[in-house]
Coordinates of C-alpha atoms in Angstrom, one line a residue:
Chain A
X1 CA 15.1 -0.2 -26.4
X2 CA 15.9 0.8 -23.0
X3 CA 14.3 -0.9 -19.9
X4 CA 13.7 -1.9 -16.8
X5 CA 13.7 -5.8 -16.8
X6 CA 12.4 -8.0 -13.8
X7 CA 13.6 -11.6 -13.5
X8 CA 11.7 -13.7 -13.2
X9 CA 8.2 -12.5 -13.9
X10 CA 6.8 -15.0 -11.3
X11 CA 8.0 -16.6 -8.1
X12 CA 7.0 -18.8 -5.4
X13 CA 8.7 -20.3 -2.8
X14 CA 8.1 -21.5 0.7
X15 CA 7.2 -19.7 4.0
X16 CA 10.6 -19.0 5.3
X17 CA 12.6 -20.1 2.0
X18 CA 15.0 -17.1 1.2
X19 CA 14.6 -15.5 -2.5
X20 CA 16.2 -13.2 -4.1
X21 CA 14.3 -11.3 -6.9
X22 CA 16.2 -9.2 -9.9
X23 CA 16.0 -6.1 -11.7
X24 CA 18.6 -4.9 -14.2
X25 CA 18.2 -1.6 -16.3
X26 CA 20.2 -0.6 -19.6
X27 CA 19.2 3.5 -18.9
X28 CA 22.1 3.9 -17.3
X29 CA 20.3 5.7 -14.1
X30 CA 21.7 6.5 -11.2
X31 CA 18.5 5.8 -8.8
X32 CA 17.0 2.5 -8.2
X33 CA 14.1 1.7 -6.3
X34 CA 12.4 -1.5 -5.0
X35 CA 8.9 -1.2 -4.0
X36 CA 6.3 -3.6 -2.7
X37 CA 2.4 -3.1 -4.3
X38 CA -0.1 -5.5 -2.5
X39 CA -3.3 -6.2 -4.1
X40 CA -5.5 -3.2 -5.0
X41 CA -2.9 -0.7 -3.1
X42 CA -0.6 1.6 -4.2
X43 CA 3.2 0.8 -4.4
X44 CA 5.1 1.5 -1.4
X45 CA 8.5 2.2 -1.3
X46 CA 11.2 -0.4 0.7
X47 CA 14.3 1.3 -0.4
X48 CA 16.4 3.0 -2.9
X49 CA 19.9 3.5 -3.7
X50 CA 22.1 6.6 -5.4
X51 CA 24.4 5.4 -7.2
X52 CA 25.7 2.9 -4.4
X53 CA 24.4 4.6 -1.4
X54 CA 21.8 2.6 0.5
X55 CA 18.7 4.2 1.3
X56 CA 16.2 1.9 3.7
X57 CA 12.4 3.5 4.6
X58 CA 11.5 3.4 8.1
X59 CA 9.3 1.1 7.9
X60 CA 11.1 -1.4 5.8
X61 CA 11.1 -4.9 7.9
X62 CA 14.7 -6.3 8.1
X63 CA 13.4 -9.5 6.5
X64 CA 13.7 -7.4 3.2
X65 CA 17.6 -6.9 1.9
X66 CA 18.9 -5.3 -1.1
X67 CA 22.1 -5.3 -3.1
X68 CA 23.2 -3.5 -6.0
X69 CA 26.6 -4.9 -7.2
X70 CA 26.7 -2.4 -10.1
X71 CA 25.1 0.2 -11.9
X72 CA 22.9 -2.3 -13.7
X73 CA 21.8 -4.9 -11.5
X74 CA 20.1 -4.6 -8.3
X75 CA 18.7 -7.7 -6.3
X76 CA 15.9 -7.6 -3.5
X77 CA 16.4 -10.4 -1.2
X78 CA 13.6 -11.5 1.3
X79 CA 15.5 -13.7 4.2
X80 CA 12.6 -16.0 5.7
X81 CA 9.3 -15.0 3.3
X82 CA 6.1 -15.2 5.2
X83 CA 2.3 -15.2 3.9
X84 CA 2.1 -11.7 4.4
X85 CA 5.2 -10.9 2.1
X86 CA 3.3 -12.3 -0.8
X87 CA 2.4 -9.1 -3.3
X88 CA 4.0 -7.9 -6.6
X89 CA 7.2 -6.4 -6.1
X90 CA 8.4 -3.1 -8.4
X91 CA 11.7 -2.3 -9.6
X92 CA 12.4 1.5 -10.9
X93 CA 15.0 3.5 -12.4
X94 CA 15.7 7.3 -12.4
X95 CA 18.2 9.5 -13.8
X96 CA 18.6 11.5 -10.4
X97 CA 20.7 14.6 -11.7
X98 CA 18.0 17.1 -10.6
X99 CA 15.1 17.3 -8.8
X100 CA 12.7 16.8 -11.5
X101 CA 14.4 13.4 -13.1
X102 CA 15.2 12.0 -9.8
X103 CA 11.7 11.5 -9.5
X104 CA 11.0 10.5 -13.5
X105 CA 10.9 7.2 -12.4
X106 CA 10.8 3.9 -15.1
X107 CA 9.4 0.7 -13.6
X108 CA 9.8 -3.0 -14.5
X109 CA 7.0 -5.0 -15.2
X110 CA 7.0 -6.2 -11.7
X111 CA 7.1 -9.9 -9.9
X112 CA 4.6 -11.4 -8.8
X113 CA 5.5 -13.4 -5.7
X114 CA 3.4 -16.1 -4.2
X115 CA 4.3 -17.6 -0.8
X116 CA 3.3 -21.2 0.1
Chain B
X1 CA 4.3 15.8 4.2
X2 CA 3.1 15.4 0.9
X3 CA 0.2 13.7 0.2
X4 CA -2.4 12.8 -2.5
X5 CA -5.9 11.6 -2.5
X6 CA -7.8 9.8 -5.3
X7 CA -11.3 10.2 -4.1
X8 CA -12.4 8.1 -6.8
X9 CA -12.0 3.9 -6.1
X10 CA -13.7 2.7 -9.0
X11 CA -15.4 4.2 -12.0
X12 CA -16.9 2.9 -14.4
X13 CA -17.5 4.0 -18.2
X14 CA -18.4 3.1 -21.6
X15 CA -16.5 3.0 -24.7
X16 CA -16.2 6.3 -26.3
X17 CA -17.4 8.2 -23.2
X18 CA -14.9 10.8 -21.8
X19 CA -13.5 10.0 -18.8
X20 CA -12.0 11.6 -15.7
X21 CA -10.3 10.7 -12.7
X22 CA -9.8 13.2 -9.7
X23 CA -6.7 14.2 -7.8
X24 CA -6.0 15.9 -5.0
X25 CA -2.5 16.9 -3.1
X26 CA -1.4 18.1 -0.4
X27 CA 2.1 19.7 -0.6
X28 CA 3.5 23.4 0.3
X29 CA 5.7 24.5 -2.6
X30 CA 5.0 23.7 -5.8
X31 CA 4.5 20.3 -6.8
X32 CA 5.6 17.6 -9.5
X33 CA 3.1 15.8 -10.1
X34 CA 2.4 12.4 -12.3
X35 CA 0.2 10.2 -13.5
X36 CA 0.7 6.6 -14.0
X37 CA -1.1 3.8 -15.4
X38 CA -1.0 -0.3 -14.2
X39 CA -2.7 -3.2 -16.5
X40 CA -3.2 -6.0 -14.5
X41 CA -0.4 -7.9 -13.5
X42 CA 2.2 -5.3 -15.0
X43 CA 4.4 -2.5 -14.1
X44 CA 3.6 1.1 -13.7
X45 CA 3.6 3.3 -17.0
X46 CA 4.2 7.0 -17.4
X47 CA 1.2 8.8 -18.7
X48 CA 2.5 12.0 -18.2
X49 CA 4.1 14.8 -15.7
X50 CA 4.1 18.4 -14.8
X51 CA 6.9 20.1 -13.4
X52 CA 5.8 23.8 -14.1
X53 CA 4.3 26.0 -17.1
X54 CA 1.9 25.4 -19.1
X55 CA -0.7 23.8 -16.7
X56 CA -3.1 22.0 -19.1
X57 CA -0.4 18.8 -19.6
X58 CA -0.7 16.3 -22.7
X59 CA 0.3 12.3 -21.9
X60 CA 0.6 9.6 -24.2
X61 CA -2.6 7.5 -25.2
X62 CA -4.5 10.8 -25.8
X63 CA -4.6 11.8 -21.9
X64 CA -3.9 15.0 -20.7
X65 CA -4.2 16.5 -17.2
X66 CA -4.9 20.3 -15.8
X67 CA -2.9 21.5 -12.9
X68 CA -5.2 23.7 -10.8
X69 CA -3.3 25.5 -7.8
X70 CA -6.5 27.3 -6.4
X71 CA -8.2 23.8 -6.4
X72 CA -4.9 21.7 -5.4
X73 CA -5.7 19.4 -8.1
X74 CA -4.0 17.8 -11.3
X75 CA -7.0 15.9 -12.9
X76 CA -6.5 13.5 -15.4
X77 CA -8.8 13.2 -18.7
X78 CA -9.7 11.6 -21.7
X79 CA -12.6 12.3 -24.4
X80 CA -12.7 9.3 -25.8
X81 CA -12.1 6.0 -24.5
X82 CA -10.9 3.0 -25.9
X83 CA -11.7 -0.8 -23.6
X84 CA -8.0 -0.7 -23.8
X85 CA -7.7 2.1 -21.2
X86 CA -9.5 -0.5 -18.5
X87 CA -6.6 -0.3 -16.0
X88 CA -5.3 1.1 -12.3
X89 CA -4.4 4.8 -12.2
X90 CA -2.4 6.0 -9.7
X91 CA -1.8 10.1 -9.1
X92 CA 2.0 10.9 -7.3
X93 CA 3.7 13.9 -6.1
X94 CA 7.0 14.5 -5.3
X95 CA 7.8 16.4 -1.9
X96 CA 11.2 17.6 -1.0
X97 CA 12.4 14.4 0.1
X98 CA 12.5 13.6 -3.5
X99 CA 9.9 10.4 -3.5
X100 CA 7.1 9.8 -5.0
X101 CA 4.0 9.8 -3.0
X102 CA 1.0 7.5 -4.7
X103 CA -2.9 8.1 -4.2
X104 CA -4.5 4.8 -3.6
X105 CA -5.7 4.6 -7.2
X106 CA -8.5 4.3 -9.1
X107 CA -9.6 0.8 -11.1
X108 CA -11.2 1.9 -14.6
X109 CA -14.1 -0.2 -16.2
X110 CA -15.1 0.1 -19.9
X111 CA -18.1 -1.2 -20.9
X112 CA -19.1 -2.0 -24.2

């Protein structure tokens, strides 16, 4: 079938150890987003690319990279974690021809990322 | 800006009771509007989506939600539920800058 896979499901590391989490999708979409749920909150969008245009919110902190080396594969690296970076983080995937499919999105299961 | 509101935090409900969850948005043109649905610890899951048409909308797991323009709602349902549909449910809506915007969600209890 085709997914959105999230390696690995569970991460922890150190206040102010860099990690790099993974996402790689076999839909062959376009659009790929990494977004950042906290406890009980909705999902909030860091950043996105098109294809391999980078697309950073606002309000992303620079502590929070991304790279997409190919259509498959994009990483989410977090430079120097700190206590308030711990939350479950959401890869997605959209076709992003029109309107309507850019915004079809398919998530990942999601990692959970614990910071000690 | 579009936004939505899920004036709902928590409901609570018993197996084989209907169930619904409100949603509200705010947006000027017409919308596109989802639903998705979280387990615990997992990703977010489709239920379903309305782009335009036919305004009563069926989703997968026997959901379905009504689009209401007058009422600037999209309303999610379900007749009967099942302890499996304990979850998170977020509304979204998509605004021209082509992102989704999530309601703060709504936690779902089923009681025996």
């Amino acid at each position: 079938d085709a997914m959105v896979i999230q390696n690995p499901r569970y991460q922890v590391t150190q206040f102010g150890k860099p990690v790099t989490l993974s996402c790689s999708q076999t839909l062959n979409h376009n659009v790929m987003y990494w977004y950042q749920q906290k406890s009980s909150q909705a999902p909030k969008l860091l950043f996105h690319y098109y294809d391999k245009d980078f697309n950073n919110e606002a309000d992303t902190p620079d502590n929070f990279q991304s790279r997409r080396p190919n259509t498959s594969f994009c990483f989410l690296d977090i430079r120097s974690p700190g206590l308030g970076d711990a939350a479950m983080y959401l890869c997605a995937t959209s076709p992003g021809i029109s309107k309507s499919s850019y915004n079809e999105q398919f998530f990942g299961p999601g990692t959970r990322l614990t910071v000690l | 800006a579009q936004s939505v509101t899920q004036p709902d935090i928590h409901i609570t409900v018993s197996e084989g009771a209907s169930l619904e969850l409100r949603c509200n948005y705010s947006y000027g043109a017409t919308p596109y509007l989802f639903w998705y649905v979280q387990s615990p610890g997992q990703g977010l899951q489709l239920l379903l989506k309305y782009f335009s048409g036919d305004t009563l909308v069926q989703g997968i797991k026997g959901f379905e939600a009504e689009f209401k323009r007058s009422q600037s709602s999209f309303n999610l349902r379900k007749p009967s539920v099942h302890w499996s549909d304990a979850a998170e449910y977020f509304c979204a809506v998509v605004g021209n800058d082509y992102k989704l915007s999530f309601g703060a969600g709504t936690t779902v209890t089923v009681r025996a």
